[in-house]
Short mmCIF file of C-alpha atoms and ligand atoms in Angstrom, two decimals:
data_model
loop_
_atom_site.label_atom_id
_atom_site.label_comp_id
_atom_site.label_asym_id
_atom_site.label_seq_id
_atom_site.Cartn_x
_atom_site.Cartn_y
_atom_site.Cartn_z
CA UNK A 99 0.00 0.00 0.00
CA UNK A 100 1.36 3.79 -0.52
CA UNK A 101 2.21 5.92 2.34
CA UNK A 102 0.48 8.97 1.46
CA UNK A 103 -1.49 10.35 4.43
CA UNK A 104 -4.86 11.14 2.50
CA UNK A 105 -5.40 8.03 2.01
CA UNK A 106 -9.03 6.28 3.50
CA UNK A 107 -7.89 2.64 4.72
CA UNK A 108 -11.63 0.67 4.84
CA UNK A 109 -11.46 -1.73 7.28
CA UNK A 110 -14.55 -4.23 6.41
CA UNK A 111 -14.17 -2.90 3.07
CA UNK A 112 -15.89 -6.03 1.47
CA UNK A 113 -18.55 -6.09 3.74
CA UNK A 114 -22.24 -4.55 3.30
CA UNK A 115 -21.42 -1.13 4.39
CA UNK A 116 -17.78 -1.09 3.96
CA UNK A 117 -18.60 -1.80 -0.34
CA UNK A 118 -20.42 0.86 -0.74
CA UNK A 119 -18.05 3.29 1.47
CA UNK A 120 -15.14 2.05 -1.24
CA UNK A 121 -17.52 3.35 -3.93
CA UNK A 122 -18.44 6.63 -2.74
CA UNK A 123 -14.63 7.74 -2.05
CA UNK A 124 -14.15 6.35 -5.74
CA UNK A 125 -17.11 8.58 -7.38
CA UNK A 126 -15.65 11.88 -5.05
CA UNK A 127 -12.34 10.90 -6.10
CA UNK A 128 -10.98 9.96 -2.64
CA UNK A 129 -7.81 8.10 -2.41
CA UNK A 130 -9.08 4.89 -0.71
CA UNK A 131 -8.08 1.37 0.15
CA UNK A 132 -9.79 -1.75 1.09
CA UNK A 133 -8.86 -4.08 3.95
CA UNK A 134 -10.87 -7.07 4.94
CA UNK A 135 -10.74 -11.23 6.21
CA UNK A 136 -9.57 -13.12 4.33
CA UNK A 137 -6.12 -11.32 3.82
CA UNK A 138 -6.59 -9.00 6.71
CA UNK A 139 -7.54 -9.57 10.23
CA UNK A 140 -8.51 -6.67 12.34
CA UNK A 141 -7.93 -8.97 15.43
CA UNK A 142 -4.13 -9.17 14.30
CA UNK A 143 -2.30 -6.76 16.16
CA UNK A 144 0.57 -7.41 14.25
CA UNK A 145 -1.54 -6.57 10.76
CA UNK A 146 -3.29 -3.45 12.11
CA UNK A 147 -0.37 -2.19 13.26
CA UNK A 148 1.69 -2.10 10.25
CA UNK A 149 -1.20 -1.02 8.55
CA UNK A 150 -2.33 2.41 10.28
CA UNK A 151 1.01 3.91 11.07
CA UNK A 152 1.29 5.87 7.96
CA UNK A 153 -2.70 6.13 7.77
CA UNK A 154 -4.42 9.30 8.64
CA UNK A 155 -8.13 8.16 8.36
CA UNK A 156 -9.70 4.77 9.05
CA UNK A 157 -13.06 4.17 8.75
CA UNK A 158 -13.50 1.11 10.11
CA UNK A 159 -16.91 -1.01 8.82
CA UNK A 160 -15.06 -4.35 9.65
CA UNK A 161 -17.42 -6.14 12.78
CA UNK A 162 -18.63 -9.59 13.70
CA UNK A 163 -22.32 -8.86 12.29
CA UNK A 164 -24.46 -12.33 13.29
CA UNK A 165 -26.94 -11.02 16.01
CA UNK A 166 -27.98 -14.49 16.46
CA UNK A 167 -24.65 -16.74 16.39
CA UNK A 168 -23.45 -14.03 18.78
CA UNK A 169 -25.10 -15.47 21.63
CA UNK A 170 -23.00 -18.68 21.27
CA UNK A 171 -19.55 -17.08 19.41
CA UNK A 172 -19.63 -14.06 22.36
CA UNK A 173 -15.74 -14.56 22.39
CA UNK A 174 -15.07 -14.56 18.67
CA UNK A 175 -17.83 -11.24 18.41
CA UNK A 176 -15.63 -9.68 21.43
CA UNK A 177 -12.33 -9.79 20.01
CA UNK A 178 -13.73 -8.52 16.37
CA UNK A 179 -16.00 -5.64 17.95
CA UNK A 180 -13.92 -4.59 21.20
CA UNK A 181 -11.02 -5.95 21.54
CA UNK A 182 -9.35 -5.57 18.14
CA UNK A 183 -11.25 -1.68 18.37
CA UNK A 184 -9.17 -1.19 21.79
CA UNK A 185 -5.52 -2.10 19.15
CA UNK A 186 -7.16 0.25 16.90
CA UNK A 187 -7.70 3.45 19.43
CA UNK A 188 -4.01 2.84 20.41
CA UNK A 189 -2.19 2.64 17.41
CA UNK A 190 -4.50 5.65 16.12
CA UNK A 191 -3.47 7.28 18.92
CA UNK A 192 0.40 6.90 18.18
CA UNK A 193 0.23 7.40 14.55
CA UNK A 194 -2.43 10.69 15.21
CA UNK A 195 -5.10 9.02 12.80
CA UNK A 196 -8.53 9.59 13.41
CA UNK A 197 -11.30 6.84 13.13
CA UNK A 198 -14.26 6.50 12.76
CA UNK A 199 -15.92 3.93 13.66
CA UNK A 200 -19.39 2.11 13.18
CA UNK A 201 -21.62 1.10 15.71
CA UNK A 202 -25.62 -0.04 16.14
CA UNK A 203 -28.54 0.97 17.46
CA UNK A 204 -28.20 -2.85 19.38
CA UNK A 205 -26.50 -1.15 22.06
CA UNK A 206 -29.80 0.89 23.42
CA UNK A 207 -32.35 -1.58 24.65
CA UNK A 208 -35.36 -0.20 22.56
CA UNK A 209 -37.53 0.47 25.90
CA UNK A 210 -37.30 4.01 25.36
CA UNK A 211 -40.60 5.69 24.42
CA UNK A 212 -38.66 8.68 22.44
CA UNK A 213 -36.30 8.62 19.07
CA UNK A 214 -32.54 7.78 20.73
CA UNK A 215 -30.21 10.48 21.34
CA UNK A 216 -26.67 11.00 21.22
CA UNK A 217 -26.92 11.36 24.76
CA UNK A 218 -29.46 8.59 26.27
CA UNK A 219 -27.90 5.79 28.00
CA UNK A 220 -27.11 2.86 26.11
CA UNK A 221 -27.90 -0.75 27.58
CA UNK A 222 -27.63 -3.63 24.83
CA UNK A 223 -30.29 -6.57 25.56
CA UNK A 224 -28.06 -9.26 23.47
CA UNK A 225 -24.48 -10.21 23.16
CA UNK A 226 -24.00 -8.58 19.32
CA UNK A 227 -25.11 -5.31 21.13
CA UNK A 228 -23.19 -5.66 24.22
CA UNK A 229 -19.88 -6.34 22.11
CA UNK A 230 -20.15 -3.19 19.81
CA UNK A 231 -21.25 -1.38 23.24
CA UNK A 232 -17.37 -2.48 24.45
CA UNK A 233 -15.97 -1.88 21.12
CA UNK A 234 -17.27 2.29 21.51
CA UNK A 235 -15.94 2.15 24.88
CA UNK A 236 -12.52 0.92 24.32
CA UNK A 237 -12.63 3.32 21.61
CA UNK A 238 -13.28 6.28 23.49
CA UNK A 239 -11.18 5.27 26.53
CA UNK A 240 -8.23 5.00 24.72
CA UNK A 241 -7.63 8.64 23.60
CA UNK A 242 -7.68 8.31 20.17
CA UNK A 243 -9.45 10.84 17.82
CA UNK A 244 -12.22 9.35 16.92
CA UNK A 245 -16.03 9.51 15.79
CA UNK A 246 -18.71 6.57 16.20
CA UNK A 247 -21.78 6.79 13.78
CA UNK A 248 -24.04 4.36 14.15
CA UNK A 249 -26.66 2.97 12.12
CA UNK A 250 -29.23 0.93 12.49
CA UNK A 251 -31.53 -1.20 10.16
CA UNK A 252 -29.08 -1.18 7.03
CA UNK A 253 -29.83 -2.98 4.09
CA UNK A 254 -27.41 -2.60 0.90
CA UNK A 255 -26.71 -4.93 -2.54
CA UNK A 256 -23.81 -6.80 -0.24
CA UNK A 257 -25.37 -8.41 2.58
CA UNK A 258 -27.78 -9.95 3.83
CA UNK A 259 -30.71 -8.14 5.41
CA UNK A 260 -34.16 -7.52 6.55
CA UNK A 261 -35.42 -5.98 2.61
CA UNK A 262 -33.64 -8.80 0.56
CA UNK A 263 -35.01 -11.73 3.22
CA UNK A 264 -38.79 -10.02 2.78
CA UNK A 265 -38.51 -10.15 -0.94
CA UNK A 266 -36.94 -13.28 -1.12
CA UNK A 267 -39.35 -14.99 0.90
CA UNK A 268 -42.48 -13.06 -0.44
CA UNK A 269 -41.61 -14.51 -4.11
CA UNK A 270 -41.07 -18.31 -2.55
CA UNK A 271 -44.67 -17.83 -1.01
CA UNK A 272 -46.03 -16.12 -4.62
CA UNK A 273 -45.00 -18.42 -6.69
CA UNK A 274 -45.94 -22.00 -4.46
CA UNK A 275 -48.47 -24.44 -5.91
CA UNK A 276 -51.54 -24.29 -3.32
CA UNK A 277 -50.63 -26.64 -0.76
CA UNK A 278 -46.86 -26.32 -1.80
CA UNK A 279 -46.32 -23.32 1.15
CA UNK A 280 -49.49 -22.77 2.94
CA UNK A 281 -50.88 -19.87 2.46
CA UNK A 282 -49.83 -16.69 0.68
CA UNK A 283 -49.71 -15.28 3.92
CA UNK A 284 -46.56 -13.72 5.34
CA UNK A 285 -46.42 -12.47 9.38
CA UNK A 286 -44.56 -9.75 9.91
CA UNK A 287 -43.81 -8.21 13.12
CA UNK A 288 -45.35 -4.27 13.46
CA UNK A 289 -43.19 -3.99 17.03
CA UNK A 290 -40.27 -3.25 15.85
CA UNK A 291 -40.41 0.48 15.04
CA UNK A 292 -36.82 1.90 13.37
CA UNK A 293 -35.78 3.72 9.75
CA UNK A 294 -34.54 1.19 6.62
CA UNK A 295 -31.10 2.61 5.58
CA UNK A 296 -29.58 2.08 2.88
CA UNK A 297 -25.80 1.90 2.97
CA UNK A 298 -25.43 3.93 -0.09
CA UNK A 299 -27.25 7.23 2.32
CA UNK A 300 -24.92 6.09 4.98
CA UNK A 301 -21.51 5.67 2.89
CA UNK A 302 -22.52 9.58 1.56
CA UNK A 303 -22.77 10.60 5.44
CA UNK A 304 -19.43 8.86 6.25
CA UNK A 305 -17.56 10.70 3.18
CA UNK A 306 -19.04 13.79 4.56
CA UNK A 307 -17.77 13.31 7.69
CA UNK A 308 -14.37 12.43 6.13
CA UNK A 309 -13.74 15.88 5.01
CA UNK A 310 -15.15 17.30 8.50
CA UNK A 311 -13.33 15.20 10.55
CA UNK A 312 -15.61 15.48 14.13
CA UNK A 313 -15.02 13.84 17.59
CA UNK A 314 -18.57 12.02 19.21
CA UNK A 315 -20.76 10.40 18.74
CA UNK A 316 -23.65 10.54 16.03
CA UNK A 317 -26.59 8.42 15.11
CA UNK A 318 -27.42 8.39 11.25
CA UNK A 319 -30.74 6.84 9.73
CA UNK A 320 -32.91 7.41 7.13
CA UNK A 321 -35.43 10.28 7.90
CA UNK A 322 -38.96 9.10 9.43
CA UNK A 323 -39.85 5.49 10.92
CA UNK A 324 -41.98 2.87 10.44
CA UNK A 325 -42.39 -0.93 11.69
CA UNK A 326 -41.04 -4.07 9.89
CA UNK A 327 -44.61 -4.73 8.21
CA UNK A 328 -44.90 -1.07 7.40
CA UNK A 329 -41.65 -1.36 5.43
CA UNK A 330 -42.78 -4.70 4.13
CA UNK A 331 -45.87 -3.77 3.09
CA UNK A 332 -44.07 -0.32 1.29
CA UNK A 333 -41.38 -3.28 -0.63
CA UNK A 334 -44.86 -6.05 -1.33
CA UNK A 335 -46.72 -2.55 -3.04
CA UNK A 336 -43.67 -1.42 -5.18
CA UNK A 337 -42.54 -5.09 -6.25
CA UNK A 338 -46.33 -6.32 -6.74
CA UNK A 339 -45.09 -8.97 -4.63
CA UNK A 340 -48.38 -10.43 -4.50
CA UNK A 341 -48.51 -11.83 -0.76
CA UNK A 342 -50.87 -10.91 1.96
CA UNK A 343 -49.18 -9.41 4.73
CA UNK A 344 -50.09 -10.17 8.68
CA UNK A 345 -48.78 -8.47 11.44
CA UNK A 346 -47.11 -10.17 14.34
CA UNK A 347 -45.33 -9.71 17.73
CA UNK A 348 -41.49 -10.25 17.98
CA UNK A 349 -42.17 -12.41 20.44
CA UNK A 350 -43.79 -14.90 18.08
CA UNK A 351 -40.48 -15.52 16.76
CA UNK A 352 -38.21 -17.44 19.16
CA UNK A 353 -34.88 -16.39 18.59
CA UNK A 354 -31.48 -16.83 20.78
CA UNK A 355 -30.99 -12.87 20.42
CA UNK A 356 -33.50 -10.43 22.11
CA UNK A 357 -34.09 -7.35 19.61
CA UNK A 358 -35.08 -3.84 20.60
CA UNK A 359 -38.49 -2.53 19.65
CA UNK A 360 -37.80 0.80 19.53
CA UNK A 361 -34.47 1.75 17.11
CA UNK A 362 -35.45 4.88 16.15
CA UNK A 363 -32.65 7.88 16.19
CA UNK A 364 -32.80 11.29 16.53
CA UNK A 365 -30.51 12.69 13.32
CA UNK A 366 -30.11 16.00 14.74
CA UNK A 367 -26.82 16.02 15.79
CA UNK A 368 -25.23 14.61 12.77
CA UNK A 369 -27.29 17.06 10.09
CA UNK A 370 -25.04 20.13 9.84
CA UNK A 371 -22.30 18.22 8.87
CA UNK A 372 -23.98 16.59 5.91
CA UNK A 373 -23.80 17.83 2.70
CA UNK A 374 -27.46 17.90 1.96
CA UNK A 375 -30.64 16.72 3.77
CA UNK A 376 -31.12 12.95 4.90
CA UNK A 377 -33.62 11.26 2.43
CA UNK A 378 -36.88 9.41 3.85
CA UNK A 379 -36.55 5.79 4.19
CA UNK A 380 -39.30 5.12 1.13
CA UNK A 381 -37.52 7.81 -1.19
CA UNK A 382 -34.03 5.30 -0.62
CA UNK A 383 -35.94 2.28 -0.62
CA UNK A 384 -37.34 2.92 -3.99
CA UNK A 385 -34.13 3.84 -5.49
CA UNK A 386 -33.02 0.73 -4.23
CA UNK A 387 -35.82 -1.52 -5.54
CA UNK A 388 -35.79 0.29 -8.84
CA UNK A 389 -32.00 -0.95 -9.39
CA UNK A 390 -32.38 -3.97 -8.23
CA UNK A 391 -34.92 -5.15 -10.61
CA UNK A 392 -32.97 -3.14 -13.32
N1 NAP B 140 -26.35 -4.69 9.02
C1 NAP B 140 -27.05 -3.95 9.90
O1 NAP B 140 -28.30 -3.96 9.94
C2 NAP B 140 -26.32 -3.04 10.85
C3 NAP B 140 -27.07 -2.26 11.71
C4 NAP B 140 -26.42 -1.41 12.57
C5 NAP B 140 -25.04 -1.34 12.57
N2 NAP B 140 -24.30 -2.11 11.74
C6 NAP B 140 -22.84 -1.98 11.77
O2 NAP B 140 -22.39 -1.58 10.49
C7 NAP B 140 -21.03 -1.99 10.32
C8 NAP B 140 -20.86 -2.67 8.97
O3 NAP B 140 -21.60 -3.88 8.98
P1 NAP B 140 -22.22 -4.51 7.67
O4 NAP B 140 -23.68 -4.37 7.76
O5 NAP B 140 -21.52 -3.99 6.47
O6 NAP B 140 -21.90 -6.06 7.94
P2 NAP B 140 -21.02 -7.08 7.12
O7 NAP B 140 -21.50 -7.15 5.72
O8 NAP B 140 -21.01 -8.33 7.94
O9 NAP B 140 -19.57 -6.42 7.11
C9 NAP B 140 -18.62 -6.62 8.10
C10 NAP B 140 -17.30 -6.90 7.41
O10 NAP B 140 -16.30 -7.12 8.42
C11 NAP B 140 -15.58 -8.28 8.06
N3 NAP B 140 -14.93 -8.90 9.20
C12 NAP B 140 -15.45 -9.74 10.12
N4 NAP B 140 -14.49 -10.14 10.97
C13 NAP B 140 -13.34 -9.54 10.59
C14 NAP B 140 -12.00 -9.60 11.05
N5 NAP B 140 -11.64 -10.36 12.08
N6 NAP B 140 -11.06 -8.86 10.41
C15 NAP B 140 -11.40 -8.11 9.33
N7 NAP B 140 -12.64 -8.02 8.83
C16 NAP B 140 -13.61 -8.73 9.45
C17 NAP B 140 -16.61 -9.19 7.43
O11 NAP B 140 -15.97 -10.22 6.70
P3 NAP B 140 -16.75 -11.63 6.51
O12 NAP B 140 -18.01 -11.30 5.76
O13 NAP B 140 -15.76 -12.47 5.76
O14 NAP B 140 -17.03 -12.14 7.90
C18 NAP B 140 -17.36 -8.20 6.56
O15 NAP B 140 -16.72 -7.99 5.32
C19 NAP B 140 -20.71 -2.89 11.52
O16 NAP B 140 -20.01 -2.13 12.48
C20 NAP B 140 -22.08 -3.26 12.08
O17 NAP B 140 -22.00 -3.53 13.47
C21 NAP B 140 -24.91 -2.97 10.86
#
């Protein structure tokens, strides 16, 4: 890799998020590069190391992401989303970089009546949440200059998420023989009340805040919220998906990982430093469904 100090090093850079941060520094021209398993291991201390002494900025998208398999990896999930962020603060901190850093709305525990701010009290409810919850900690601790944005409800042409799994399993149900899967009736839970993002919005805000260069923290999401069967009902509409939709509890869903009901952010502390205003989740979702049916 070259030495010159303008350079973005992506950690994650294969990832969901950390794709679509790679293309936005290409289309604004930033000098970028990409660092991710299988050649790179954030957990390496020997790797990081060698790698951010001549960097400058680090935005670092690389995380152990499987709410579920967290439960049961906790240690693996630890050393990717704390402990290898703690090696990261410190060798920032020697080589002045700054970082910044992505974390979740996982590490609030949804209770909250209100949008989260900047300032409420975070208190994860499963082990994913609890690990990125250490990793901002460790960050902060350590001295380094840094930012945190976190996200919540992402969804992007990389990964796997909530929009792709509702599509995919809408057109299993829509195009089963009677008999074949039931009825064309989906369940979809209406208590889980956040903002879809897509990473493309949130790589824009994270180039923004490359050129800004702020300490903090700051939540980014889509503008206005909705539940899960809201947005699947917005995705079965657009698509002609051709399923019925039900709603259902989260709790009809037994899963090894509690979820919070309420992920909703309040955006106001991150909004002067974007370049323009933060789209509503439909306007992004649309854009989204558009290309990827083109
Ligand atoms: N997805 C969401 O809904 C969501 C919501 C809120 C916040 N976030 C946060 O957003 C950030 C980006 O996540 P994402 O959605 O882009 O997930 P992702 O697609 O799983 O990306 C994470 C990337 O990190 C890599 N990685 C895992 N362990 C690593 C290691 N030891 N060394 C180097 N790289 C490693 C992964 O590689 P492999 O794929 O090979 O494991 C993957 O490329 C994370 O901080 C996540 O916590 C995500």
């Amino acid at each position: 890799m070259s030495n010159s100090p303008d350079k973005i090093i992506i950690l994650g850079g294969k990832g969901m998020l950390g794709t679509d941060v790679a293309s936005e520094c290409k289309s604004r021209g930033i000098d970028y590069e990409v660092f991710d398993l299988p050649e790179f291991d954030i957990t390496n201390e020997h790797q990081l190391l060698s790698l951010i002494h001549p960097a400058h900025t680090i935005v670092n998208c690389a995380a152990y992401t499987n709410v579920e398999k967290a439960e049961t990896e906790t240690e693996l999930a630890f050393r990717v989303n704390a402990e290898a962020v703690r090696m990261l603060a410190l060798s920032a901190r020697k080589s002045d970089a700054w970082v910044l850093h992505i974390s979740t709305d996982f590490v609030f525990d949804g209770t909250s009546d209100k949008p989260y701010t900047e300032k409420d009290i975070p208190h994860p409810i499963n082990a994913y949440g609890r690990t990125k919850l250490a990793g901002e900690r460790l960050l902060t601790e350590n001295h380094c200059h840094y930012c945190i944005m976190r996200v919540e409800w992402t969804y992007g042409r990389n990964g796997d998420n909530f929009i792709n799994k509702i599509i995919q399993k809408a057109r299993t149900l829509a195009s089963a023989k009677p008999g074949e899967a039931g009825q064309k009736e989906m369940k979809v839970v209406d208590d889980q009340i956040g903002s879809p993002t897509a990473t493309t919005e949130a790589a824009r805000a994270i180039c923004d805040l490359i050129s800004k260069k702020p300490t903090g923290i700051y939540h980014f999401a889509s503008q206005r919220y909705a539940s899960r069967l809201e947005v699947a009902r917005f995705i079965a509409e657009k698509l002609n998906l051709g399923v019925q939709l039900a709603p259902c509890k989260t709790s009809d869903f037994p899963s090894a990982a509690a979820r919070p009901l309420n992920s909703r952010f309040d955006c106001s502390k991150i909004r002067p430093l974007l370049n323009g205003p933060i789209k509503p989740w439909q306007v992004s979702l649309e854009e989204f469904l558009k290309q990827a049916q083109s």
